[in-house]
């Protein structure tokens, strides 16, 4: 039996009544967190440009364009809202998938749910299904897939969206199989886009493509059912022979749901996750020995994973987006300001004279303090040497929010949502959204 069929059977068999309470809870957290970062992202230039290009000038569809009072087709809404969800790089990730998972699913699910009358319970179940499919595929193709330069947010996220939307719209096993097989032709995105608007477009296109595959399959469109295993199919084209393990995808399927263990990774800071452990280590130094003045710092050494440094070793970022992928910039922010916030990655914030003066003295290198797990390279160590000769160092084994076992406190996640959503909504509206998601399973 082909893989698309096996994934379709398992995804379709999921029932809300069978979900553990933790899966429902973490799905709610994911929806709320994604709504917050999406609303904040609607005012960014990348989101504005996408809206302009596709010509959203009238209320000509059922699905809301976030941050506005306009509606569009569900496919256009998925594209626009998906781009907004990822533009700040503040959205959650899935460890085994190796990319951003809810930012691609939630915009597509809400757009489809509005268009086809789905319930909150339907959406929560669909989110669990999509999360599981993407995580499972990630087990089979990572870390090689990601190291090669594919951006799993799109290349694997498209299967999350497809499986989720297929479950939301109650497609049959055969229809879901077709949609997943079709999505092998709708996957794309390379890491060369990191630090540019195009990275956020990956999420928008992924949301649109996964939903489109679902809608096409629902109408009888066809696809090669062997599209994963075919000699010119997904595995051999994206990874190459010998660089994937398809057996790992289905192994232990019933052991636990990925959304529960290890769970999604949530961000406290609006920048690349590969910088977060270094930020946490720097904050520990600030708590113990700070605040620090740029003039008093002779040298800063930041050790993070070699894997993460492939896209975060940017000693002198030349744009606000590049700053999100500069471990040097993020460490400088934490060291001098004791905070890393949305406004630090807006406009010309990256040109701040104090920050720029310190950047040449921050040295990033691979962390060798312990053996990294290939799929979880997020430890860090930071050492600060002062001009008076004093030396301070701190290590972080895992940043908060990396797994469900080391979560960010619920009140901090709620505060993050409020801070993001207040960029475009009134306080009363923000409170209504929060209350709605708290009891989302009761939304008709």
Short mmCIF file of C-alpha atoms in Angstrom, two decimals:
data_model
loop_
_atom_site.label_atom_id
_atom_site.label_comp_id
_atom_site.label_asym_id
_atom_site.label_seq_id
_atom_site.Cartn_x
_atom_site.Cartn_y
_atom_site.Cartn_z
CA UNK A 1 0.00 0.00 0.00
CA UNK A 2 1.37 3.43 -0.91
CA UNK A 3 2.28 5.97 1.77
CA UNK A 4 -0.33 8.53 0.73
CA UNK A 5 -3.03 5.92 1.33
CA UNK A 6 -1.63 4.89 4.69
CA UNK A 7 -1.39 8.49 5.88
CA UNK A 8 -4.91 9.17 4.61
CA UNK A 9 -6.31 6.18 6.49
CA UNK A 10 -4.70 7.23 9.74
CA UNK A 11 -5.62 10.88 9.42
CA UNK A 12 -9.23 10.15 8.51
CA UNK A 13 -9.58 7.73 11.43
CA UNK A 14 -8.84 10.43 14.02
CA UNK A 15 -11.90 11.34 16.09
CA UNK A 16 -12.32 14.30 18.41
CA UNK A 17 -13.75 12.03 21.11
CA UNK A 18 -10.53 10.01 21.11
CA UNK A 19 -8.18 12.95 21.49
CA UNK A 20 -6.42 13.25 24.85
CA UNK A 21 -7.21 16.43 26.74
CA UNK A 22 -3.62 17.58 26.25
CA UNK A 23 -4.01 17.48 22.46
CA UNK A 24 -7.09 19.71 22.62
CA UNK A 25 -5.34 22.09 25.01
CA UNK A 26 -2.24 22.43 22.84
CA UNK A 27 -4.35 22.91 19.73
CA UNK A 28 -6.10 25.82 21.43
CA UNK A 29 -2.76 27.28 22.43
CA UNK A 30 -1.58 26.96 18.82
CA UNK A 31 -4.69 28.65 17.42
CA UNK A 32 -4.48 31.56 19.87
CA UNK A 33 -0.73 32.03 19.38
CA UNK A 34 -1.11 31.92 15.60
CA UNK A 35 -4.00 34.39 15.61
CA UNK A 36 -1.90 36.81 17.63
CA UNK A 37 1.19 36.72 15.43
CA UNK A 38 -0.98 36.85 12.30
CA UNK A 39 -2.81 39.96 13.46
CA UNK A 40 0.51 41.60 14.29
CA UNK A 41 1.83 40.58 10.88
CA UNK A 42 -1.03 42.15 8.94
CA UNK A 43 0.53 45.62 9.21
CA UNK A 44 3.90 44.51 7.82
CA UNK A 45 4.98 45.48 4.31
CA UNK A 46 5.13 41.88 3.06
CA UNK A 47 1.47 41.36 3.98
CA UNK A 48 0.44 44.68 2.47
CA UNK A 49 2.18 43.94 -0.82
CA UNK A 50 0.58 40.51 -1.15
CA UNK A 51 -2.84 42.06 -0.55
CA UNK A 52 -2.17 44.67 -3.21
CA UNK A 53 -0.95 42.17 -5.78
CA UNK A 54 -3.93 39.84 -5.55
CA UNK A 55 -6.29 42.81 -5.67
CA UNK A 56 -8.45 42.60 -2.57
CA UNK A 57 -10.70 45.54 -3.27
CA UNK A 58 -14.15 44.19 -2.47
CA UNK A 59 -15.96 41.80 -0.19
CA UNK A 60 -16.22 39.07 -2.81
CA UNK A 61 -15.85 35.93 -0.72
CA UNK A 62 -16.68 34.20 2.58
CA UNK A 63 -13.30 34.32 4.33
CA UNK A 64 -11.95 37.17 6.43
CA UNK A 65 -8.70 38.94 5.63
CA UNK A 66 -7.24 39.38 9.12
CA UNK A 67 -6.76 42.92 10.36
CA UNK A 68 -9.39 44.25 7.93
CA UNK A 69 -13.15 44.14 7.42
CA UNK A 70 -12.73 42.64 3.94
CA UNK A 71 -13.53 39.14 2.79
CA UNK A 72 -12.19 37.09 -0.09
CA UNK A 73 -12.19 33.57 -1.49
CA UNK A 74 -10.90 30.99 0.95
CA UNK A 75 -7.79 30.44 -1.22
CA UNK A 76 -6.91 34.15 -1.31
CA UNK A 77 -7.57 34.48 2.42
CA UNK A 78 -5.30 31.50 3.14
CA UNK A 79 -2.52 33.08 1.06
CA UNK A 80 -2.75 36.55 2.62
CA UNK A 81 -3.29 35.42 6.20
CA UNK A 82 -0.66 32.68 5.89
CA UNK A 83 1.91 35.25 4.77
CA UNK A 84 0.97 37.51 7.69
CA UNK A 85 1.23 34.58 10.12
CA UNK A 86 4.91 34.03 9.34
CA UNK A 87 6.22 37.47 8.44
CA UNK A 88 7.36 38.28 11.99
CA UNK A 89 8.92 34.83 12.50
CA UNK A 90 7.14 34.76 15.86
CA UNK A 91 5.04 31.64 15.16
CA UNK A 92 5.44 28.14 16.58
CA UNK A 93 7.45 25.28 15.13
CA UNK A 94 7.30 21.48 15.20
CA UNK A 95 10.47 19.65 16.21
CA UNK A 96 10.15 16.59 13.96
CA UNK A 97 8.77 18.56 11.04
CA UNK A 98 11.65 21.01 11.43
CA UNK A 99 9.58 24.05 10.48
CA UNK A 100 6.69 26.34 11.29
CA UNK A 101 3.50 24.33 11.50
CA UNK A 102 0.50 26.27 12.84
CA UNK A 103 1.18 29.39 10.76
CA UNK A 104 0.50 27.38 7.62
CA UNK A 105 -2.46 25.42 9.00
CA UNK A 106 -4.51 27.89 11.02
CA UNK A 107 -5.02 30.50 8.25
CA UNK A 108 -6.09 27.78 5.82
CA UNK A 109 -8.35 26.11 8.37
CA UNK A 110 -10.11 29.33 9.37
CA UNK A 111 -10.56 30.36 5.73
CA UNK A 112 -11.98 26.95 4.82
CA UNK A 113 -14.01 26.77 8.01
CA UNK A 114 -15.71 30.07 7.22
CA UNK A 115 -16.37 29.02 3.63
CA UNK A 116 -17.82 25.61 4.47
CA UNK A 117 -19.43 26.11 7.90
CA UNK A 118 -17.04 24.16 10.10
CA UNK A 119 -17.11 24.24 13.90
CA UNK A 120 -14.41 25.05 16.42
CA UNK A 121 -14.29 21.40 17.36
CA UNK A 122 -13.77 20.45 13.70
CA UNK A 123 -10.87 22.89 13.49
CA UNK A 124 -9.15 21.65 16.64
CA UNK A 125 -9.31 18.05 15.42
CA UNK A 126 -8.06 19.07 11.97
CA UNK A 127 -5.11 20.91 13.50
CA UNK A 128 -4.09 17.78 15.43
CA UNK A 129 -4.34 15.68 12.25
CA UNK A 130 -2.23 18.05 10.18
CA UNK A 131 0.37 18.42 12.92
CA UNK A 132 0.76 14.65 13.11
CA UNK A 133 1.13 14.13 9.36
CA UNK A 134 3.83 16.80 8.98
CA UNK A 135 5.73 15.58 12.04
CA UNK A 136 5.63 12.01 10.79
CA UNK A 137 6.93 12.95 7.36
CA UNK A 138 9.66 14.99 9.03
CA UNK A 139 10.84 11.91 10.90
CA UNK A 140 11.36 10.19 7.57
CA UNK A 141 13.24 12.93 5.72
CA UNK A 142 15.01 15.05 8.37
CA UNK A 143 17.62 16.15 9.23
CA UNK A 144 18.98 15.66 5.70
CA UNK A 145 15.99 17.38 4.08
CA UNK A 146 16.43 20.57 6.11
CA UNK A 147 20.24 20.59 5.97
CA UNK A 148 20.10 20.28 2.20
CA UNK A 149 18.38 23.65 2.12
CA UNK A 150 14.69 22.89 1.79
CA UNK A 151 12.41 25.01 3.96
CA UNK A 152 10.23 22.43 5.75
CA UNK A 153 7.66 25.10 6.62
CA UNK A 154 6.53 24.76 3.00
CA UNK A 155 7.96 21.46 1.77
CA UNK A 156 6.47 19.50 4.69
CA UNK A 157 3.94 22.09 5.87
CA UNK A 158 1.92 21.63 2.69
CA UNK A 159 1.08 18.10 3.85
CA UNK A 160 0.05 19.43 7.26
CA UNK A 161 -2.33 21.87 5.58
CA UNK A 162 -3.66 19.27 3.16
CA UNK A 163 -4.31 16.65 5.84
CA UNK A 164 -5.83 19.24 8.17
CA UNK A 165 -8.15 20.72 5.54
CA UNK A 166 -9.13 17.26 4.33
CA UNK A 167 -10.08 16.33 7.89
CA UNK A 168 -11.90 19.64 8.41
CA UNK A 169 -13.99 19.16 5.25
CA UNK A 170 -14.53 15.46 6.01
CA UNK A 171 -12.97 14.08 2.85
CA UNK A 172 -13.00 10.32 2.35
CA UNK A 173 -9.87 8.20 2.63
CA UNK A 174 -9.57 8.04 -1.16
CA UNK A 175 -10.01 11.82 -1.52
CA UNK A 176 -7.47 12.50 1.22
CA UNK A 177 -5.01 10.12 -0.43
CA UNK A 178 -5.38 12.03 -3.69
CA UNK A 179 -4.97 15.40 -1.97
CA UNK A 180 -1.77 14.29 -0.20
CA UNK A 181 -0.36 12.79 -3.40
CA UNK A 182 -1.21 15.99 -5.28
CA UNK A 183 0.57 18.07 -2.65
CA UNK A 184 3.91 16.50 -3.54
CA UNK A 185 3.65 18.69 -6.66
CA UNK A 186 2.69 21.75 -4.63
CA UNK A 187 5.65 21.70 -2.22
CA UNK A 188 8.59 24.08 -2.51
CA UNK A 189 10.72 26.70 -0.81
CA UNK A 190 14.45 26.92 -0.13
CA UNK A 191 16.29 28.43 2.82
CA UNK A 192 17.92 30.93 0.50
CA UNK A 193 14.79 32.99 1.21
CA UNK A 194 15.63 33.40 4.91
CA UNK A 195 15.93 37.03 5.88
CA UNK A 196 13.62 38.22 3.07
CA UNK A 197 9.90 38.70 2.50
CA UNK A 198 9.91 35.53 0.42
CA UNK A 199 10.24 33.37 3.54
CA UNK A 200 6.84 34.58 4.76
CA UNK A 201 5.41 33.97 1.29
CA UNK A 202 6.43 30.33 1.73
CA UNK A 203 3.86 30.07 4.52
CA UNK A 204 1.17 31.85 2.54
CA UNK A 205 1.68 29.74 -0.57
CA UNK A 206 1.79 26.61 1.58
CA UNK A 207 -1.56 27.49 3.19
CA UNK A 208 -3.11 28.19 -0.19
CA UNK A 209 -1.65 25.13 -1.92
CA UNK A 210 -2.67 22.66 0.77
CA UNK A 211 -6.21 24.01 0.81
CA UNK A 212 -6.31 23.99 -3.00
CA UNK A 213 -5.21 20.33 -3.13
CA UNK A 214 -8.04 19.49 -0.72
CA UNK A 215 -10.66 21.36 -2.74
CA UNK A 216 -9.47 19.84 -6.01
CA UNK A 217 -9.49 16.30 -4.63
CA UNK A 218 -12.97 16.92 -3.24
CA UNK A 219 -14.12 17.63 -6.82
CA UNK A 220 -12.55 14.53 -8.34
CA UNK A 221 -9.13 15.84 -9.44
CA UNK A 222 -6.55 13.09 -9.87
CA UNK A 223 -2.96 12.51 -8.73
CA UNK A 224 -0.45 9.67 -8.79
CA UNK A 225 -1.06 7.66 -5.60
CA UNK A 226 2.62 6.64 -5.57
CA UNK A 227 3.79 10.27 -5.63
CA UNK A 228 5.88 9.84 -2.46
CA UNK A 229 7.67 6.60 -3.43
CA UNK A 230 7.90 6.99 -7.20
CA UNK A 231 11.43 7.01 -8.66
CA UNK A 232 10.76 10.64 -9.59
CA UNK A 233 8.52 11.31 -6.62
CA UNK A 234 8.83 13.39 -3.47
CA UNK A 235 11.39 11.33 -1.54
CA UNK A 236 13.82 10.79 -4.38
CA UNK A 237 13.54 14.31 -5.78
CA UNK A 238 13.64 16.29 -2.53
CA UNK A 239 16.04 14.05 -0.56
CA UNK A 240 17.56 11.65 -3.04
CA UNK A 241 18.01 7.88 -2.84
CA UNK A 242 19.47 6.73 0.45
CA UNK A 243 18.76 10.03 2.22
CA UNK A 244 15.38 9.22 3.74
CA UNK A 245 13.79 6.47 5.82
CA UNK A 246 10.15 5.99 4.88
CA UNK A 247 9.72 3.26 7.52
CA UNK A 248 10.20 5.83 10.31
CA UNK A 249 7.11 7.73 9.18
CA UNK A 250 4.65 5.08 10.37
CA UNK A 251 6.68 3.46 13.15
CA UNK A 252 4.96 3.71 16.53
CA UNK A 253 2.01 5.62 15.09
CA UNK A 254 -0.20 4.85 18.11
CA UNK A 255 2.42 5.60 20.77
CA UNK A 256 1.54 9.27 21.26
CA UNK A 257 0.50 12.33 19.32
CA UNK A 258 3.30 14.67 18.31
CA UNK A 259 1.30 17.73 19.37
CA UNK A 260 1.43 16.34 22.94
CA UNK A 261 4.98 14.94 22.99
CA UNK A 262 7.29 16.64 22.20
CA UNK A 263 4.67 19.26 21.28
CA UNK A 264 5.10 22.49 19.37
CA UNK A 265 7.85 24.97 20.17
CA UNK A 266 6.63 28.45 21.11
CA UNK A 267 8.59 31.64 20.86
CA UNK A 268 9.13 34.28 23.51
CA UNK A 269 11.09 36.41 21.04
CA UNK A 270 10.15 37.46 17.47
CA UNK A 271 13.26 36.07 15.76
CA UNK A 272 14.69 32.81 14.48
CA UNK A 273 14.37 30.00 17.02
CA UNK A 274 18.05 29.12 16.55
CA UNK A 275 18.88 32.36 18.41
CA UNK A 276 16.64 31.78 21.43
CA UNK A 277 18.93 29.70 23.63
CA UNK A 278 21.68 32.29 23.19
CA UNK A 279 19.19 35.01 24.13
CA UNK A 280 18.14 33.08 27.24
CA UNK A 281 21.80 32.58 28.25
CA UNK A 282 22.47 36.29 27.78
CA UNK A 283 19.44 37.20 29.88
CA UNK A 284 20.81 34.98 32.64
CA UNK A 285 24.04 37.00 32.55
CA UNK A 286 22.07 40.25 32.69
CA UNK A 287 20.09 38.97 35.68
CA UNK A 288 23.26 37.99 37.52
CA UNK A 289 25.73 40.69 36.52
CA UNK A 290 24.03 43.38 34.42
CA UNK A 291 22.97 45.70 33.13
CA UNK A 292 25.88 45.95 30.69
CA UNK A 293 27.21 49.01 28.89
CA UNK A 294 28.56 48.57 25.35
CA UNK A 295 31.72 50.46 26.22
CA UNK A 296 32.52 48.10 29.09
CA UNK A 297 32.37 44.96 26.94
CA UNK A 298 35.63 43.79 25.38
CA UNK A 299 34.32 40.61 23.75
CA UNK A 300 31.26 38.38 23.61
CA UNK A 301 31.45 34.73 22.57
CA UNK A 302 28.21 33.03 21.52
CA UNK A 303 28.21 29.27 20.95
CA UNK A 304 25.15 27.78 19.26
CA UNK A 305 24.69 24.74 17.04
CA UNK A 306 26.53 24.48 13.74
CA UNK A 307 23.16 23.63 12.19
CA UNK A 308 21.58 26.84 13.45
CA UNK A 309 24.58 28.94 12.47
CA UNK A 310 24.02 28.05 8.84
CA UNK A 311 21.27 30.68 8.81
CA UNK A 312 21.97 32.82 11.91
CA UNK A 313 25.66 33.72 11.58
CA UNK A 314 25.09 37.29 10.35
CA UNK A 315 27.65 39.59 12.01
CA UNK A 316 26.28 42.75 10.40
CA UNK A 317 22.60 42.50 9.39
CA UNK A 318 21.54 44.92 6.68
CA UNK A 319 17.78 44.89 7.21
CA UNK A 320 15.22 44.35 9.94
CA UNK A 321 14.46 40.90 8.53
CA UNK A 322 18.12 39.93 8.43
CA UNK A 323 18.37 41.01 12.07
CA UNK A 324 15.86 38.26 12.96
CA UNK A 325 18.40 35.78 11.64
CA UNK A 326 21.46 37.30 13.29
CA UNK A 327 22.49 35.63 16.54
CA UNK A 328 24.99 38.47 17.02
CA UNK A 329 22.25 41.12 16.84
CA UNK A 330 19.95 39.17 19.14
CA UNK A 331 22.65 38.66 21.75
CA UNK A 332 23.52 42.36 21.57
CA UNK A 333 19.88 43.30 22.18
CA UNK A 334 19.62 41.00 25.19
CA UNK A 335 22.93 42.17 26.64
CA UNK A 336 22.40 45.92 26.31
CA UNK A 337 18.62 46.23 26.67
CA UNK A 338 17.58 43.22 28.72
CA UNK A 339 14.71 42.56 26.30
CA UNK A 340 14.05 41.35 22.77
CA UNK A 341 10.74 42.67 21.43
CA UNK A 342 8.81 43.28 18.22
CA UNK A 343 10.00 46.86 17.94
CA UNK A 344 13.62 45.68 17.85
CA UNK A 345 12.99 44.22 14.40
CA UNK A 346 11.06 47.09 12.87
CA UNK A 347 12.11 49.86 10.51
CA UNK A 348 15.69 50.98 11.23
CA UNK A 349 15.97 49.55 14.74
CA UNK A 350 18.83 47.35 13.60
CA UNK A 351 20.88 50.52 12.96
CA UNK A 352 20.90 51.52 16.63
CA UNK A 353 24.41 52.98 17.26
CA UNK A 354 25.03 51.17 20.55
CA UNK A 355 24.05 47.83 19.05
CA UNK A 356 26.13 48.42 15.91
CA UNK A 357 29.16 49.39 17.98
CA UNK A 358 29.00 46.10 19.87
CA UNK A 359 28.40 43.77 16.90
CA UNK A 360 32.07 43.53 15.79
CA UNK A 361 32.96 42.29 19.28
CA UNK A 362 30.40 39.45 19.22
CA UNK A 363 31.86 36.21 17.91
CA UNK A 364 29.57 33.33 16.92
CA UNK A 365 30.88 29.78 16.74
CA UNK A 366 29.54 26.19 16.90
CA UNK A 367 28.71 24.94 20.39
CA UNK A 368 30.62 21.80 21.33
CA UNK A 369 29.68 21.56 24.99
CA UNK A 370 27.71 18.37 24.39
CA UNK A 371 26.59 16.14 21.58
CA UNK A 372 23.61 17.66 19.82
CA UNK A 373 20.70 15.54 18.78
CA UNK A 374 20.43 16.10 15.02
CA UNK A 375 16.77 17.02 15.28
CA UNK A 376 17.07 19.23 18.36
CA UNK A 377 20.13 21.50 18.07
CA UNK A 378 19.13 24.29 20.42
CA UNK A 379 21.64 24.44 23.28
CA UNK A 380 23.86 27.49 23.74
CA UNK A 381 26.59 29.12 25.80
CA UNK A 382 27.42 32.83 26.02
CA UNK A 383 30.56 34.33 27.57
CA UNK A 384 31.08 38.04 28.19
CA UNK A 385 34.56 39.44 28.74
CA UNK A 386 34.67 42.96 30.15
CA UNK A 387 37.37 45.55 29.60
CA UNK A 388 38.36 45.28 33.27
CA UNK A 389 39.16 41.59 32.77
CA UNK A 390 36.13 40.06 34.43
CA UNK A 391 34.54 37.12 32.59
CA UNK A 392 30.97 35.87 32.95
CA UNK A 393 29.41 32.85 31.24
CA UNK A 394 26.05 31.09 31.15
CA UNK A 395 24.71 27.95 29.47
CA UNK A 396 21.21 26.98 28.40
CA UNK A 397 20.31 23.37 27.66
CA UNK A 398 16.92 24.15 26.12
CA UNK A 399 15.12 27.47 25.67
CA UNK A 400 11.72 27.77 27.32
CA UNK A 401 8.90 26.65 25.06
CA UNK A 402 11.03 24.19 23.10
CA UNK A 403 8.85 21.23 24.14
CA UNK A 404 5.66 20.65 26.11
CA UNK A 405 7.86 19.46 28.99
CA UNK A 406 9.51 22.89 29.31
CA UNK A 407 6.65 25.22 28.36
CA UNK A 408 6.38 28.97 28.42
CA UNK A 409 3.98 29.89 31.22
CA UNK A 410 0.36 30.24 30.02
CA UNK A 411 0.16 33.82 31.28
CA UNK A 412 3.22 34.74 29.20
CA UNK A 413 1.72 33.19 26.07
CA UNK A 414 -1.49 35.10 26.71
CA UNK A 415 0.47 38.32 27.20
CA UNK A 416 2.27 37.65 23.91
CA UNK A 417 -1.08 37.19 22.15
CA UNK A 418 -2.44 40.42 23.61
CA UNK A 419 0.68 42.38 22.72
CA UNK A 420 0.49 41.16 19.13
CA UNK A 421 -3.26 41.48 18.63
CA UNK A 422 -3.40 44.99 20.09
CA UNK A 423 -1.48 46.22 17.07
CA UNK A 424 -4.74 46.06 15.09
CA UNK A 425 -7.63 45.30 17.46
CA UNK A 426 -9.19 47.15 20.38
CA UNK A 427 -8.65 45.75 23.89
CA UNK A 428 -12.28 44.63 24.00
CA UNK A 429 -11.92 42.74 20.73
CA UNK A 430 -8.69 41.12 21.90
CA UNK A 431 -10.43 39.91 25.06
CA UNK A 432 -13.32 38.49 23.00
CA UNK A 433 -10.95 36.53 20.78
CA UNK A 434 -9.14 35.12 23.80
CA UNK A 435 -12.41 34.03 25.45
CA UNK A 436 -13.59 32.45 22.22
CA UNK A 437 -10.49 30.30 21.86
CA UNK A 438 -10.68 29.26 25.52
CA UNK A 439 -13.97 27.51 24.68
CA UNK A 440 -13.33 26.96 20.99
CA UNK A 441 -14.75 23.44 21.06
CA UNK A 442 -18.17 25.02 21.75
CA UNK A 443 -18.14 27.30 18.71
CA UNK A 444 -20.82 26.07 16.34
#
